[in-house]
Coordinates of C-alpha atoms and ligand atoms in Angstrom, one line a residue:
M1 CA 338.7 130.7 22.4
F2 CA 339.4 132.4 18.9
G3 CA 340.1 129.2 17.2
L4 CA 344.0 129.1 17.4
F5 CA 344.3 125.6 18.9
K6 CA 342.0 124.3 17.3
K7 CA 341.1 121.5 14.4
S8 CA 340.0 122.6 11.2
S9 CA 338.5 121.3 7.9
E10 CA 338.5 123.2 6.0
G11 CA 336.6 123.6 2.7
D12 CA 333.7 121.6 3.5
Q13 CA 330.6 122.2 2.2
A14 CA 327.4 122.0 3.8
V15 CA 326.1 118.3 3.6
A16 CA 322.8 117.2 3.1
T17 CA 320.9 117.0 6.5
V18 CA 318.3 115.0 7.5
G19 CA 314.8 115.4 8.5
K20 CA 315.5 118.9 7.9
P21 CA 316.4 121.3 4.8
D22 CA 318.9 123.5 5.4
I23 CA 318.2 127.4 7.0
S24 CA 318.8 129.4 4.1
R25 CA 321.8 131.6 3.9
E26 CA 321.7 134.0 0.6
K27 CA 322.3 136.5 2.2
S28 CA 325.2 135.9 4.8
A29 CA 326.9 133.8 1.5
E30 CA 326.7 136.8 -0.5
L31 CA 328.0 139.3 2.5
Y32 CA 330.9 136.0 3.0
E33 CA 332.0 136.9 -0.7
K34 CA 332.4 140.1 0.3
S35 CA 333.9 140.5 3.4
K36 CA 336.5 138.1 2.4
T37 CA 338.1 140.9 0.0
Y38 CA 338.2 143.0 3.2
F39 CA 339.5 140.7 6.2
P40 CA 341.4 137.9 6.3
G41 CA 339.3 135.1 6.3
G42 CA 336.2 137.1 6.1
V43 CA 335.9 137.7 9.6
N44 CA 337.9 139.6 12.3
S45 CA 338.5 137.2 15.1
P46 CA 339.2 133.6 13.6
V47 CA 336.8 131.4 15.0
R48 CA 333.5 133.2 13.4
A49 CA 334.8 131.7 9.9
F50 CA 333.1 128.5 10.9
K51 CA 336.3 126.7 10.1
S52 CA 335.2 123.5 12.1
V53 CA 331.8 123.3 11.2
Y54 CA 329.4 122.9 8.0
G55 CA 328.8 125.7 5.8
T56 CA 329.3 129.6 5.7
P57 CA 328.9 132.2 8.4
L58 CA 326.1 133.2 9.7
F59 CA 325.8 136.8 9.5
I60 CA 323.9 138.5 12.2
E61 CA 321.1 140.9 11.8
K62 CA 320.0 141.7 15.2
G63 CA 319.4 140.3 19.0
D64 CA 316.8 140.3 21.6
G65 CA 316.3 138.5 24.8
P66 CA 317.5 134.9 24.0
Y67 CA 316.9 135.4 20.3
L68 CA 319.4 136.0 17.1
W69 CA 318.3 136.5 13.7
D70 CA 320.9 136.3 10.5
V71 CA 320.1 139.0 7.3
D72 CA 318.2 135.4 6.1
G73 CA 315.5 136.0 8.9
N74 CA 316.3 132.6 10.5
K75 CA 315.6 133.3 14.2
F76 CA 317.8 131.1 16.9
V77 CA 318.0 130.6 20.5
D78 CA 321.6 131.4 21.1
F79 CA 323.7 130.1 23.5
C80 CA 326.8 131.8 22.5
A81 CA 326.1 134.9 23.7
S82 CA 328.3 136.8 21.8
W83 CA 331.7 133.9 23.3
G84 CA 330.5 135.3 27.3
P85 CA 329.4 138.5 27.8
L86 CA 325.5 138.5 27.3
I87 CA 324.3 137.5 30.7
L88 CA 321.6 139.3 30.6
G89 CA 321.0 138.2 26.8
H90 CA 320.6 140.3 23.4
N91 CA 319.4 143.9 23.8
N92 CA 319.1 144.6 27.6
A93 CA 316.8 147.7 27.9
K94 CA 318.4 148.9 31.0
I95 CA 321.8 148.5 29.0
R96 CA 320.7 150.5 26.3
E97 CA 319.2 153.4 27.8
K98 CA 322.2 153.8 30.0
V99 CA 324.4 153.7 27.2
A100 CA 322.1 155.8 25.4
E101 CA 321.6 157.8 28.0
T102 CA 325.9 158.5 28.6
A103 CA 326.4 158.9 24.7
L104 CA 324.0 161.9 24.5
K105 CA 327.3 163.6 26.4
G106 CA 330.0 162.1 24.5
M107 CA 331.8 159.7 23.4
T108 CA 335.4 159.8 25.2
F109 CA 337.0 162.7 26.7
G110 CA 341.0 160.9 27.5
A111 CA 340.4 162.6 30.6
P112 CA 339.1 160.9 34.7
T113 CA 335.1 160.5 34.6
A114 CA 332.5 160.0 37.5
I115 CA 331.0 156.7 35.6
E116 CA 335.0 155.0 36.0
N117 CA 334.3 155.7 39.7
E118 CA 330.9 154.5 40.2
L119 CA 331.7 151.0 38.1
A120 CA 334.5 150.5 39.9
E121 CA 332.7 150.9 43.0
L122 CA 330.1 148.8 42.3
I123 CA 332.4 145.9 41.9
L124 CA 334.8 146.5 44.8
K125 CA 332.0 147.0 47.2
N126 CA 330.6 143.6 46.2
N127 CA 333.5 141.3 45.2
K128 CA 336.3 141.1 48.3
Y129 CA 339.0 139.3 46.4
I130 CA 340.2 142.4 44.7
Q131 CA 341.0 146.1 46.1
K132 CA 342.0 147.9 43.8
L133 CA 341.9 147.7 39.8
R134 CA 342.6 149.9 36.5
F135 CA 340.2 149.2 33.6
V136 CA 341.5 148.4 30.0
S137 CA 339.3 147.3 26.6
S138 CA 339.4 144.0 26.5
G139 CA 340.4 140.6 28.3
T140 CA 344.1 139.8 26.4
E141 CA 344.8 143.5 27.3
A142 CA 343.7 142.8 31.1
V143 CA 346.4 139.3 31.2
M144 CA 349.0 141.1 28.7
S145 CA 349.4 144.2 31.9
A146 CA 349.0 141.4 34.4
I147 CA 351.7 139.4 33.4
R148 CA 353.4 142.7 33.3
L149 CA 352.8 143.7 37.0
A150 CA 353.3 140.1 38.5
R151 CA 357.0 140.3 36.4
G152 CA 357.4 143.6 37.8
Y153 CA 356.7 143.2 41.6
T154 CA 358.4 139.7 41.6
K155 CA 361.2 140.6 39.4
R156 CA 360.6 137.6 37.6
D157 CA 360.0 136.8 33.9
K158 CA 359.1 133.2 33.9
I159 CA 355.1 132.7 33.2
L160 CA 353.4 129.0 34.4
K161 CA 350.4 128.3 32.3
F162 CA 348.6 125.3 31.8
E163 CA 347.6 123.3 28.3
G164 CA 343.8 124.1 27.6
C165 CA 343.7 127.3 28.6
Y166 CA 343.5 130.4 27.1
H167 CA 344.2 133.4 28.0
G168 CA 344.2 136.2 24.5
H169 CA 346.5 136.8 22.1
I170 CA 349.5 137.6 24.1
D171 CA 352.9 136.6 22.0
S172 CA 354.2 134.7 25.5
L173 CA 351.1 132.7 25.8
L174 CA 350.1 131.9 22.4
V175 CA 352.2 128.4 23.6
K176 CA 351.1 125.3 24.0
A177 CA 352.8 122.5 25.8
G178 CA 355.9 120.1 24.2
S179 CA 356.4 116.9 24.3
G180 CA 357.0 116.1 28.2
L181 CA 355.5 116.7 31.5
V182 CA 356.9 120.5 32.0
T183 CA 358.0 122.0 29.2
F184 CA 358.7 125.3 27.8
G185 CA 356.3 127.0 25.3
E186 CA 355.8 125.9 21.4
T187 CA 354.5 128.7 19.6
T188 CA 351.1 128.3 18.4
S189 CA 351.6 131.6 16.0
A190 CA 352.9 132.4 13.7
G191 CA 355.2 135.4 14.6
V192 CA 356.2 134.7 18.1
P193 CA 359.6 134.9 18.8
E194 CA 361.2 131.7 20.4
S195 CA 363.1 133.2 22.7
F196 CA 359.2 134.9 24.6
A197 CA 358.1 131.4 24.1
K198 CA 360.7 130.4 26.2
E199 CA 360.2 132.6 29.1
T200 CA 356.2 130.5 29.1
I201 CA 356.0 126.7 30.8
V202 CA 353.5 124.4 30.3
V203 CA 352.3 121.6 31.7
P204 CA 348.6 119.8 32.3
L205 CA 345.9 120.7 34.2
N206 CA 344.7 118.9 37.2
N207 CA 348.1 117.8 37.9
I208 CA 349.8 119.0 40.7
D209 CA 353.3 117.1 40.7
A210 CA 354.0 118.8 37.3
V211 CA 353.5 122.4 38.7
K212 CA 356.2 121.5 41.8
Q213 CA 358.8 120.3 38.8
A214 CA 358.5 122.4 37.0
F215 CA 358.8 124.9 40.5
A216 CA 362.2 123.0 41.3
E217 CA 363.2 123.2 37.4
H218 CA 362.9 126.9 37.7
K219 CA 363.5 127.9 41.3
D220 CA 363.2 131.9 42.1
Q221 CA 362.2 132.3 38.3
I222 CA 358.9 131.8 38.2
A223 CA 357.0 135.2 38.6
A224 CA 353.9 133.4 37.9
I225 CA 351.0 131.0 37.8
I226 CA 347.8 132.0 35.1
I227 CA 345.2 129.7 34.9
E228 CA 341.4 130.0 33.8
P229 CA 340.6 128.7 37.9
V230 CA 337.3 127.6 35.4
P231 CA 339.1 126.7 31.6
A232 CA 336.4 127.3 29.6
N233 CA 338.2 127.5 25.9
N234 CA 338.9 124.5 25.6
G235 CA 336.2 122.4 26.5
L236 CA 334.7 123.1 30.3
L237 CA 337.3 121.4 31.9
L238 CA 336.4 121.5 35.6
Q239 CA 339.5 121.5 37.6
E240 CA 339.6 120.1 41.8
P241 CA 339.0 122.6 44.1
E242 CA 341.8 121.0 45.7
F243 CA 343.5 121.7 43.0
L244 CA 343.8 125.3 42.7
Q245 CA 344.3 124.9 46.4
A246 CA 347.3 123.2 45.7
L247 CA 348.4 126.5 43.6
R248 CA 347.7 129.2 46.2
D249 CA 350.2 127.3 48.7
I250 CA 352.6 126.7 46.2
T251 CA 353.0 130.2 44.9
T252 CA 352.7 131.5 48.3
K253 CA 355.7 129.4 49.5
E254 CA 357.9 130.0 46.4
K255 CA 356.8 133.6 46.4
A256 CA 355.7 134.0 42.6
L257 CA 351.4 135.2 42.2
L258 CA 348.6 133.1 41.5
I259 CA 346.7 135.0 38.2
F260 CA 342.9 134.1 37.9
D261 CA 342.2 134.6 34.6
E262 CA 338.5 135.0 34.9
V263 CA 337.8 136.9 31.9
I264 CA 335.1 134.0 30.9
S265 CA 334.5 133.0 34.6
G266 CA 334.2 136.7 36.4
F267 CA 330.5 137.9 36.6
R268 CA 329.6 134.5 35.4
I269 CA 329.7 131.8 37.7
G270 CA 328.9 134.2 40.8
F271 CA 329.9 138.2 41.3
E272 CA 333.1 137.4 42.5
G273 CA 333.4 134.5 39.7
A274 CA 335.7 131.4 40.9
A275 CA 337.5 133.0 43.7
G276 CA 334.3 133.6 45.5
Y277 CA 333.0 130.1 43.9
Y278 CA 336.4 128.4 45.7
Q279 CA 337.0 131.3 47.9
I280 CA 340.9 131.3 47.3
Q281 CA 342.5 134.6 47.3
P282 CA 344.4 135.0 43.8
D283 CA 347.1 137.8 44.1
I284 CA 345.5 139.0 40.4
I285 CA 342.8 138.9 38.9
T286 CA 341.6 139.4 35.7
Y287 CA 338.2 140.3 33.9
G288 CA 336.6 140.9 30.3
K289 CA 333.8 139.6 28.7
I290 CA 330.9 140.7 31.4
I291 CA 332.4 143.5 32.8
G292 CA 331.6 145.1 30.0
G293 CA 327.8 145.0 29.1
G294 CA 328.5 144.0 25.3
M295 CA 331.1 146.1 25.3
P296 CA 335.0 146.4 24.8
V297 CA 335.9 146.5 29.0
G298 CA 338.3 144.9 30.5
A299 CA 340.3 144.9 33.9
Y300 CA 343.1 143.1 36.4
G301 CA 342.6 143.8 40.0
S302 CA 344.6 143.1 43.2
S303 CA 345.5 144.2 46.5
V304 CA 345.8 147.9 47.3
E305 CA 349.9 146.8 48.0
I306 CA 349.7 145.2 44.4
M307 CA 348.3 147.7 42.6
S308 CA 350.9 150.2 43.7
N309 CA 353.3 149.0 41.5
V310 CA 350.9 150.5 38.1
S311 CA 352.0 153.6 36.6
P312 CA 351.6 156.9 37.8
E313 CA 352.1 155.2 41.0
G314 CA 354.7 152.5 40.4
P315 CA 357.5 151.6 38.0
V316 CA 355.3 148.8 35.6
Y317 CA 353.8 150.7 32.6
Q318 CA 350.2 150.1 31.2
A319 CA 347.9 152.9 29.4
G320 CA 345.0 153.5 27.3
T321 CA 343.7 156.0 25.0
L322 CA 339.8 154.4 25.5
S323 CA 340.4 152.5 29.1
G324 CA 337.9 153.8 31.1
N325 CA 335.4 155.1 27.7
P326 CA 332.4 155.9 29.5
I327 CA 330.1 154.7 27.0
A328 CA 331.5 150.8 28.2
M329 CA 331.0 152.1 31.6
A330 CA 327.9 153.2 31.4
A331 CA 327.2 149.3 29.6
G332 CA 329.5 147.4 32.6
I333 CA 327.3 149.5 35.3
A334 CA 323.9 148.8 33.5
Q335 CA 325.1 144.8 33.8
L336 CA 326.5 144.7 36.9
T337 CA 324.2 146.3 38.8
E338 CA 321.2 143.7 37.7
L339 CA 324.1 141.1 38.5
S340 CA 324.5 142.6 42.1
R341 CA 320.5 141.6 43.3
S342 CA 320.3 139.3 45.7
G343 CA 319.4 135.6 44.0
F344 CA 320.6 136.3 40.7
Y345 CA 322.9 133.8 40.1
K346 CA 320.4 131.2 42.4
E347 CA 318.0 131.3 39.9
L348 CA 320.4 131.5 36.8
N349 CA 322.7 128.6 38.0
N350 CA 319.6 126.6 39.2
K351 CA 318.1 126.6 35.3
T352 CA 321.1 125.5 33.6
H353 CA 321.9 123.0 35.5
E354 CA 318.2 121.2 35.5
F355 CA 319.2 122.0 31.4
A356 CA 322.1 120.3 31.5
E357 CA 321.2 117.1 33.8
S358 CA 318.5 116.3 31.3
I359 CA 320.3 116.1 28.0
Q360 CA 322.3 114.6 30.0
R361 CA 319.5 111.6 31.0
F362 CA 318.2 112.0 27.5
A363 CA 322.2 110.8 26.2
S364 CA 322.4 108.6 29.0
A365 CA 319.0 106.8 27.9
R366 CA 319.9 105.9 25.0
N367 CA 323.0 105.4 25.8
Y368 CA 325.2 108.2 23.7
K369 CA 328.8 108.5 24.6
I370 CA 327.6 112.3 25.8
R371 CA 328.8 114.1 29.0
V372 CA 327.3 117.7 29.7
Q373 CA 330.1 119.3 32.0
Q374 CA 328.4 122.1 33.9
I375 CA 329.1 125.1 36.0
G376 CA 327.1 128.0 37.0
S377 CA 325.8 129.3 33.8
I378 CA 328.3 127.4 31.5
F379 CA 327.4 124.4 30.0
W380 CA 329.6 122.0 27.5
I381 CA 328.4 118.8 25.4
A382 CA 331.6 116.1 25.3
F383 CA 331.0 113.9 23.0
T384 CA 332.8 110.8 25.1
D385 CA 332.1 108.7 27.1
L386 CA 335.0 109.5 29.8
E387 CA 332.4 110.5 33.5
K388 CA 334.9 113.7 34.0
I389 CA 336.9 115.6 31.5
Q390 CA 339.3 117.9 33.6
S391 CA 342.6 118.4 30.5
A392 CA 343.0 118.8 27.3
E393 CA 344.6 115.4 26.1
Q394 CA 341.3 113.9 27.6
I395 CA 339.4 115.4 24.7
D396 CA 339.2 113.3 21.6
P397 CA 339.6 115.4 18.4
T398 CA 337.9 112.3 16.6
S399 CA 334.2 113.5 18.5
M400 CA 334.5 116.5 16.9
E401 CA 332.7 114.7 13.9
K402 CA 329.6 114.2 15.3
F403 CA 330.0 117.9 16.9
K404 CA 329.7 118.9 13.4
I405 CA 326.4 116.9 12.9
F406 CA 325.1 118.3 15.8
H407 CA 326.2 121.8 15.3
R408 CA 324.4 122.1 11.5
E409 CA 321.0 119.8 12.7
C410 CA 320.8 122.9 15.7
L411 CA 321.4 125.5 13.2
N412 CA 318.6 124.0 11.4
R413 CA 316.5 124.0 14.0
G414 CA 316.6 127.3 15.2
I415 CA 319.9 126.8 18.0
Y416 CA 322.5 128.5 17.6
F417 CA 326.1 127.3 19.6
G418 CA 329.1 128.5 19.0
P419 CA 331.3 127.2 15.9
S420 CA 333.3 124.1 17.1
G421 CA 333.1 121.6 19.4
Y422 CA 335.8 123.1 21.8
E423 CA 333.4 126.1 22.9
V424 CA 331.1 126.3 25.5
G425 CA 327.2 127.3 25.9
F426 CA 326.4 130.1 27.7
I427 CA 322.6 130.5 29.2
S428 CA 321.3 134.2 30.2
S429 CA 318.5 135.6 32.1
A430 CA 316.9 136.3 29.5
H431 CA 316.1 132.5 28.8
T432 CA 313.3 131.6 29.5
K433 CA 311.9 127.3 31.0
I434 CA 309.9 127.8 27.4
D435 CA 312.8 129.0 25.9
L436 CA 314.9 125.8 26.9
E437 CA 312.1 123.3 25.9
V438 CA 312.8 124.0 22.6
A439 CA 315.7 124.3 22.4
K440 CA 316.3 120.5 24.7
R441 CA 314.0 119.3 21.8
A442 CA 315.7 120.7 19.1
I443 CA 319.0 119.4 20.5
F444 CA 317.9 116.2 21.4
E445 CA 317.3 115.2 17.3
A446 CA 320.3 117.2 16.9
L447 CA 322.0 114.2 19.0
D448 CA 319.7 111.5 17.0
L449 CA 321.0 112.4 14.2
A450 CA 324.4 112.4 15.0
F451 CA 324.7 109.5 16.8
K452 CA 322.8 107.9 14.3
K453 CA 325.1 105.3 12.8
Ligands
PLP501 C1 338.5 135.5 26.1 C2 339.1 135.5 26.6 C3 340.2 136.1 27.0 C4 341.0 137.2 25.8 O1 339.9 138.2 26.0 P1 339.4 139.3 24.8 O2 338.6 140.3 25.1 O3 338.8 138.8 23.7 O4 340.7 139.3 24.3 C5 341.3 135.8 27.8 N1 340.9 134.6 28.8 C6 340.5 134.4 28.7 C7 340.1 133.3 29.6 C8 339.0 134.5 27.7 O5 338.0 133.8 27.8

């Protein structure tokens, strides 16, 4: 998600916009000049740097509900949601109050607290796909730990992943497919040893034959298949339920584990995430983003039996100074409590579906080559004339030129999307019908301009 696989077009200056003047970015630009002297590229996570869109990054002053304000006083309807965590919108009062109340007692103790039990109970009571879990501090850490657990449990080394899925910045998963259907990973980052990449097999999404071939070629060596069951870091590449079920079947047959990386989809497309949506029981599930209510939390969970392999119960080591941090737990409890109320997802998902449909209708009526893909409260506007996009190679990199214009025109009209056409949009319970109507009007104008010639 953080721009690693994205085509970048560095050095693009904002070009004159059509119909509306560019928003003022004076203070943001000033802060960016400073931040470039402090941080590589001026940022603490790459995609924030606006390398794939026009202009310099906006520095954010505050958020409230569905809105963001930058330091120049521009107001936006936000569809980035801090990349997913903010399913209740910004600055939710219940989360804020629970965090404030908890912070009065101190920040961290490095010893067990009741509040960890409280969040665990809330999750486990409402999610039949895991029986035990371990809290960590990010999605990356959750996946890294899940991979170690899978290797420790199966006593095998190789991991099978899919081209177009992102699993955090873990050495052995920063790999892409080479040429050929089933390949060892080629590193996508400097600093990843070839030998690590060799432990990862990369195959295309939506292609069960490639998975079968991988198992045939690496008999008894594959510890786990890891997949984003709702791939949402390289566009939104929705998979057929039959494909996910086939992964379940083949891993069971081959005595490998199936890991669902639900760092985005967990608590997003339903309280039980993609496992619940597709009713498929994976062996290990990883969580992040929403689970922490905007604070740094990740988790991995599994059966009692598999989790008994984690230290101190078992031989798979995994630890964290700030794991289960009380302030972060407090934010998670407040957020997940809201999500566990009956009807929460139905309303949110319906709202998103209507929103996506009306953008599609508008584009289709004008013959704009757009496909709006949507699941739960996630949507992605693909600049394509394909009916469905289900694998990474179906995304045409040149279509990102249109996204760049679209992104700029949306910003100029008070709509904030993540600064890359490979990123999905999120709708929160704080987005009202009126916010979405206003956003649609701006999106329609931006599409008109992107397809002008
Ligand atoms: C965001 C994400 C990660 C990494 O989580 P961080 O908290 O950024 O480390 C891993 N997997 C998926 C599917 C994600 O979307």
